[in-house]
Amino acid sequence: MLDVQKIRKDFPILNRTVNGKPLIYFDNAATSQTPQQVIDVIVDYYSNYNANIHRGVHSLSQEATDAYEQARIKIQKHFNAKQSHEIIFTSGTTHSINLVANGFSSLLKKGDEIIVSALEHHSNIVPWQMLCERTGATLRVIPMNENGELILSDYDALLNEHTKLVFVNHISNALGTINPNEYIIEKAHAVGAAVLVDGAQSCPHLKPDVQALDVDFYVCSAHKICGSTGVGMLYGKEEWLNKLPPYQGGGEMIAEVSFAKTTYAGLPHKFEAGTPNICGGIAFGAALDYMNHIGFKNIAKYENELLDYGTEQLLKIEGLKIYGTAKEKTSVISFNVGTIHPYDIGTILDKMGIAVRTGHHCTQPIMDFYKIPGTIRASFMFYNTKEEIDAFIVALKKAIMMLS
């Protein structure tokens, strides 16, 4: 059972006020908050063993290296990767996707096809468009329906012997839809295509098993999972990572360097050029420890209760329309009220201490599908409460009255 009031005490920011009102933070899909236990790990690193890793024989360097590599092992175990060197530290989801897209530049040719879903964040669209421009490959799109679900019969029709790559998010950041990734991966593998899953929105709410999914690449960002910004992960099957060339050149990713020739280091260092976000990586591991201590089954159960409650209360408001009504979804509610611009509502809610996201959420194709400029998005985490949702509803009604 999840003790929300006890958990809330772990998050110092939840005690602050905004515009004289207690903070209600419903922008978790953009970034989650950080518990004191992770903040302490960050402070401890900079206070006691701040040093560069992998290169030093002195004690601080060895301590930092051990902590950083232990974090890699924590991430490996959390995602159930077969080997720790299949976990590549990156600056986040976008970096991870671009690393893979760059690597496939040498593996694709004109006539090849890659498939992306209509539910994607721009970071899982633009790199593939750029890849097509470089290689002459063709980008195909899995369409969505009014509920915000992918049309799988159309996906089946898109797959053929020319399909080399498929990209899909695990959960939509704009609509909360949970995609049927097992089906998507199985069908792609049947035609010999590799699959990358964007797990930025799924990792805070469930515990992906990359071996059970049989996914080729899985990416996420630590700042969505109670960690710090500027660090993330690329999981790749060993055989795929060995096929891809290095993304960046520099220190750490080499075996030997001469002016005549350079040979590259093995996994994972081949893809980790330069000094990484050492503290961020260590904090990433600590954040996973924190969430696993709470338990992802407990988190999912409670957040589903928040989603159901929030949906029920919002639908009582006249003129309010929710976008994203998939049968399988998680704690994101995107909505508009009549013809009121979402930005105007978001601005008034902020005056009342309530943080929501407004706009297109880096998913302009989704907004174009619904023929709207954007939505108001309320997104929940396990430290939110039904009482906060009640206060949000009251504030929303006031905002609507002011703008009507």
XYZ file of C-alpha atoms in Angstrom:
404
model
C 0.000 0.000 0.000
C 1.295 3.425 -0.939
C 1.538 6.003 1.885
C 1.216 9.228 -0.112
C 1.555 11.639 2.804
C 4.785 9.971 3.902
C 6.094 10.031 0.322
C 5.263 13.724 -0.067
C 7.610 14.526 2.836
C 10.477 13.236 0.663
C 9.961 16.046 -1.877
C 11.062 19.444 -0.521
C 9.610 21.384 -3.456
C 6.081 20.272 -2.591
C 6.288 22.470 0.525
C 6.729 25.726 -1.391
C 4.153 28.256 -2.481
C 3.624 29.813 -5.918
C 1.964 33.213 -6.121
C 1.041 32.859 -2.466
C -0.707 29.510 -2.976
C 0.478 25.982 -2.071
C 2.137 24.442 -5.113
C 0.101 21.836 -6.984
C 2.449 20.284 -9.516
C 0.637 18.622 -12.422
C 3.413 18.950 -15.018
C 5.049 15.602 -14.325
C 5.061 14.481 -17.966
C 7.504 17.314 -18.665
C 9.710 16.567 -15.663
C 9.161 14.861 -12.332
C 10.248 16.236 -8.982
C 13.301 14.964 -7.084
C 13.168 13.374 -3.620
C 15.542 14.347 -0.842
C 17.157 10.898 -1.025
C 18.374 11.655 -4.582
C 19.297 15.251 -3.736
C 21.476 13.875 -0.907
C 23.303 11.613 -3.377
C 24.012 14.621 -5.626
C 25.299 16.688 -2.695
C 27.389 13.776 -1.446
C 29.090 13.402 -4.834
C 30.107 17.043 -5.086
C 30.998 17.243 -1.377
C 33.073 14.093 -1.064
C 34.296 12.443 -4.272
C 33.961 14.788 -7.228
C 36.517 13.527 -9.753
C 36.739 12.355 -13.354
C 36.148 8.689 -13.971
C 37.920 5.770 -15.678
C 41.207 7.652 -16.034
C 42.610 8.210 -12.560
C 44.517 5.964 -10.181
C 43.837 8.244 -7.234
C 41.177 7.415 -4.657
C 38.572 10.024 -5.616
C 38.625 8.923 -9.253
C 38.274 5.299 -8.267
C 35.364 6.089 -5.924
C 33.569 8.103 -8.619
C 34.197 5.374 -11.205
C 32.839 2.680 -8.898
C 29.698 4.709 -8.113
C 29.098 5.515 -11.789
C 29.511 1.926 -12.941
C 27.353 0.673 -10.067
C 24.640 3.011 -11.364
C 24.973 1.404 -14.795
C 24.434 -2.014 -13.209
C 21.383 -0.710 -11.319
C 19.916 0.504 -14.618
C 20.747 -2.811 -16.297
C 18.938 -4.751 -13.579
C 15.982 -2.368 -13.512
C 15.356 -2.756 -17.246
C 16.454 -6.413 -17.241
C 19.122 -5.956 -19.900
C 21.247 -9.029 -20.484
C 24.584 -7.210 -20.100
C 25.594 -3.988 -18.339
C 27.501 -2.863 -21.446
C 24.178 -2.775 -23.296
C 23.371 0.318 -21.207
C 24.794 3.506 -22.728
C 24.695 6.705 -20.688
C 23.476 9.680 -22.738
C 22.246 13.200 -22.013
C 18.642 12.024 -22.353
C 16.023 10.526 -24.650
C 16.701 12.920 -27.535
C 20.444 12.213 -27.455
C 19.754 8.474 -27.362
C 17.464 8.605 -30.400
C 19.915 10.728 -32.366
C 22.729 8.311 -31.537
C 20.779 5.448 -33.127
C 19.631 7.550 -36.095
C 23.196 8.612 -36.796
C 24.382 5.015 -36.596
C 21.843 3.840 -39.157
C 23.042 6.420 -41.691
C 25.608 3.871 -42.839
C 23.136 0.957 -42.814
C 20.269 2.346 -44.897
C 19.965 3.079 -48.596
C 17.454 4.418 -51.095
C 14.449 2.117 -51.301
C 14.586 1.187 -47.615
C 11.615 2.157 -45.460
C 11.297 3.178 -41.824
C 8.050 3.434 -39.862
C 7.124 5.899 -37.134
C 3.822 6.233 -35.280
C 1.479 9.219 -35.429
C 1.690 9.503 -31.631
C 5.337 10.492 -31.446
C 7.102 13.370 -29.733
C 9.084 15.539 -32.150
C 12.282 13.948 -30.829
C 11.092 10.624 -32.277
C 10.125 12.163 -35.628
C 12.705 14.751 -36.662
C 15.841 12.546 -36.340
C 14.223 9.950 -38.629
C 13.266 12.604 -41.178
C 16.880 13.755 -41.145
C 17.993 10.128 -41.541
C 15.764 9.750 -44.610
C 17.221 12.925 -46.109
C 20.738 11.542 -45.655
C 20.055 8.039 -46.962
C 17.144 8.293 -49.395
C 15.028 5.977 -47.238
C 11.264 6.588 -47.021
C 9.367 7.461 -43.856
C 5.980 5.787 -43.335
C 3.493 6.687 -40.581
C 1.173 4.436 -38.533
C -2.084 6.453 -38.330
C -4.149 6.982 -35.177
C -7.887 7.053 -34.496
C -10.027 9.583 -32.608
C -9.362 7.808 -29.300
C -5.628 8.333 -29.698
C -4.909 4.677 -30.473
C -2.732 3.396 -33.305
C -4.571 1.653 -36.143
C -2.779 -1.683 -36.098
C -4.340 -3.000 -39.319
C -2.706 -0.073 -41.124
C 0.578 -0.855 -39.381
C 0.379 -4.445 -40.637
C -0.187 -3.140 -44.173
C 2.864 -0.849 -43.966
C 5.278 -3.652 -43.065
C 7.151 -5.293 -45.941
C 10.563 -6.590 -46.955
C 11.817 -3.009 -47.365
C 11.047 -2.076 -43.729
C 14.287 -1.711 -41.784
C 13.317 0.230 -38.673
C 10.194 0.917 -36.606
C 9.932 3.674 -33.989
C 7.155 4.018 -31.451
C 6.741 5.439 -27.971
C 5.741 3.204 -25.098
C 3.341 5.858 -23.768
C 2.237 9.052 -25.524
C 3.349 12.196 -23.707
C 0.405 14.157 -25.152
C -2.439 11.670 -24.704
C -1.262 9.046 -22.191
C -1.952 6.180 -24.603
C -0.084 2.956 -23.776
C 0.915 1.438 -27.106
C 0.807 -2.342 -27.783
C 4.568 -2.617 -28.080
C 4.735 -6.395 -27.835
C 2.578 -6.665 -30.963
C 4.468 -3.910 -32.779
C 7.846 -5.484 -32.032
C 6.778 -9.029 -32.957
C 5.368 -7.880 -36.308
C 8.457 -5.800 -37.109
C 10.819 -8.654 -36.326
C 8.795 -10.924 -38.619
C 9.954 -8.822 -41.596
C 13.496 -8.402 -40.238
C 13.098 -4.815 -38.988
C 14.641 -3.414 -35.819
C 12.528 -1.512 -33.276
C 13.317 1.493 -31.079
C 10.897 2.273 -28.259
C 10.819 5.749 -26.709
C 10.281 5.030 -23.023
C 10.494 8.605 -21.735
C 6.872 8.597 -20.561
C 6.580 4.940 -19.578
C 9.500 4.630 -17.176
C 7.933 6.784 -14.411
C 4.793 4.634 -14.378
C 5.812 1.060 -15.134
C 8.895 -1.150 -15.162
C 9.899 -2.115 -18.719
C 11.559 -5.493 -19.294
C 13.627 -5.107 -22.448
C 14.279 -8.841 -22.787
C 10.604 -9.736 -22.413
C 9.713 -7.053 -24.972
C 12.522 -8.336 -27.220
C 13.074 -4.693 -28.195
C 16.245 -3.742 -30.067
C 16.630 -0.228 -28.606
C 14.952 1.402 -25.609
C 15.532 4.999 -24.508
C 14.577 7.202 -21.555
C 15.533 10.265 -19.485
C 16.349 10.318 -15.771
C 14.527 13.599 -15.099
C 11.179 11.883 -15.771
C 12.000 9.272 -13.107
C 12.824 11.435 -10.074
C 16.413 11.917 -11.261
C 18.289 14.959 -12.540
C 18.219 16.633 -15.942
C 20.910 16.129 -18.554
C 21.272 12.363 -18.247
C 19.495 9.407 -19.795
C 19.921 5.945 -21.187
C 20.109 4.043 -24.431
C 19.594 0.321 -24.138
C 20.639 -1.584 -27.233
C 21.012 -5.272 -27.933
C 24.711 -6.056 -28.019
C 24.636 -7.218 -31.637
C 23.035 -3.952 -32.768
C 25.379 -1.744 -30.761
C 28.339 -3.549 -32.296
C 26.979 -2.819 -35.786
C 26.587 0.919 -35.219
C 29.574 3.259 -35.627
C 30.501 5.702 -32.830
C 28.300 8.771 -32.622
C 30.989 11.181 -31.366
C 34.750 11.114 -31.329
C 36.949 12.105 -28.409
C 38.371 10.827 -25.174
C 37.156 7.620 -23.537
C 35.674 6.074 -26.710
C 39.058 5.009 -28.111
C 41.305 1.993 -27.747
C 44.394 3.425 -29.476
C 45.019 6.735 -31.258
C 47.707 7.679 -33.748
C 47.691 10.258 -36.534
C 47.536 7.369 -38.974
C 44.589 5.505 -37.428
C 42.312 5.284 -34.405
C 40.709 2.131 -33.070
C 37.592 2.346 -30.955
C 36.879 1.073 -27.477
C 34.412 -1.713 -26.856
C 30.935 -1.339 -25.410
C 29.740 0.759 -23.696
C 32.599 3.261 -23.962
C 32.467 3.337 -27.765
C 29.396 5.589 -27.447
C 30.458 7.608 -24.385
C 32.942 10.160 -25.677
C 34.219 12.807 -23.263
C 33.507 13.425 -19.616
C 29.933 12.340 -18.895
C 27.394 13.707 -16.443
C 28.956 11.636 -13.667
C 26.816 12.952 -10.848
C 23.687 12.666 -13.006
C 24.430 9.013 -13.755
C 24.938 8.198 -10.081
C 21.721 10.062 -9.209
C 19.889 8.128 -11.961
C 20.714 4.912 -10.122
C 19.617 6.426 -6.817
C 16.296 7.550 -8.331
C 15.593 4.015 -9.536
C 16.413 2.732 -6.041
C 13.896 5.180 -4.594
C 11.088 4.243 -6.984
C 11.742 0.524 -6.696
C 11.526 0.854 -2.915
C 8.004 2.238 -3.343
C 7.264 -0.445 -5.932
C 6.054 0.047 -9.480
C 2.952 -2.067 -8.950
C 1.972 0.223 -6.092
C 2.787 3.276 -8.207
C 0.724 2.062 -11.181
C -2.285 1.167 -9.028
C -2.336 4.522 -7.264
C -1.715 6.593 -10.383
C -4.533 4.796 -12.185
C -6.815 5.806 -9.320
C -5.722 9.423 -9.772
C -6.305 9.186 -13.523
C -9.807 7.773 -13.091
C -10.716 10.313 -10.433
C -9.336 13.273 -12.377
C -11.083 12.165 -15.557
C -14.396 11.737 -13.748
C -14.202 15.197 -12.161
C -13.115 16.989 -15.334
C -15.911 15.472 -17.395
C -18.447 17.105 -15.073
C -17.395 20.512 -16.434
C -19.633 21.721 -19.241
C -17.887 22.181 -22.580
C -14.746 20.314 -21.527
C -13.335 17.810 -24.038
C -10.618 15.269 -23.251
C -8.234 14.255 -26.027
C -6.884 10.747 -25.658
C -9.455 8.220 -24.529
C -7.584 5.018 -25.291
C -8.613 1.881 -23.422
C -5.033 1.543 -22.224
C -3.619 4.798 -20.893
C -1.758 6.219 -17.930
C -1.790 9.374 -15.845
C -2.035 12.102 -18.483
C -5.196 14.104 -19.190
C -5.156 16.519 -22.133
C -8.195 18.693 -22.552
C -9.698 21.954 -23.792
C -12.722 23.933 -22.643
C -14.919 25.276 -25.448
C -13.094 27.857 -27.533
C -10.915 29.159 -24.677
C -7.233 29.090 -25.598
C -5.308 26.616 -23.409
C -2.574 29.163 -22.718
C -5.072 31.550 -21.126
C -6.346 28.866 -18.743
C -2.819 27.734 -17.911
C -1.776 31.282 -17.061
C -4.674 31.790 -14.644
C -4.082 28.387 -13.026
C -0.483 29.411 -12.377
C -1.723 32.464 -10.501
C -3.498 29.995 -8.224
C -0.342 27.921 -7.662
C -1.200 25.135 -10.099
C 1.382 24.005 -12.646
C 0.015 22.417 -15.829
C 1.482 22.287 -19.323
C -0.184 24.102 -22.221
C 0.573 23.981 -25.935
C 1.264 21.279 -28.491
C 3.580 19.290 -26.165
C 6.086 18.755 -29.002
C 3.445 16.686 -30.801
C 2.208 19.007 -33.519
C 1.014 16.125 -35.772
C -1.376 15.028 -32.993
C -2.730 18.551 -32.626
C -3.131 18.799 -36.410
C -5.090 15.525 -36.359
C -7.567 16.995 -33.859
C -7.482 20.407 -35.609
C -6.571 22.261 -32.430
C -3.641 24.574 -31.541
C -2.865 22.679 -28.341
C -4.291 21.407 -25.074
C -4.098 21.857 -21.334
C -2.258 18.817 -19.959
C -2.501 17.675 -16.364
C -0.105 14.816 -15.609
C 0.131 12.977 -12.313
C 2.790 11.164 -10.301
C 2.586 8.990 -7.207
C 3.158 11.997 -4.916
C -0.008 13.773 -6.132
C -3.325 13.470 -4.299
C -7.068 13.507 -4.929
C -7.236 16.608 -2.711
C -4.925 18.354 -5.176
C -7.217 17.299 -8.023
C -10.183 18.769 -6.117
C -8.337 22.085 -5.705
C -7.391 21.978 -9.398
C -11.047 21.522 -10.394
C -12.116 24.495 -8.259
C -9.365 26.678 -9.760
C -10.192 25.514 -13.290
C -13.846 26.466 -12.851
C -12.780 29.921 -11.655
C -10.505 30.310 -14.675
C -13.304 29.313 -17.029
C -15.674 31.854 -15.443
C -13.062 34.601 -15.781
C -12.458 33.820 -19.458
C -16.036 33.156 -20.567
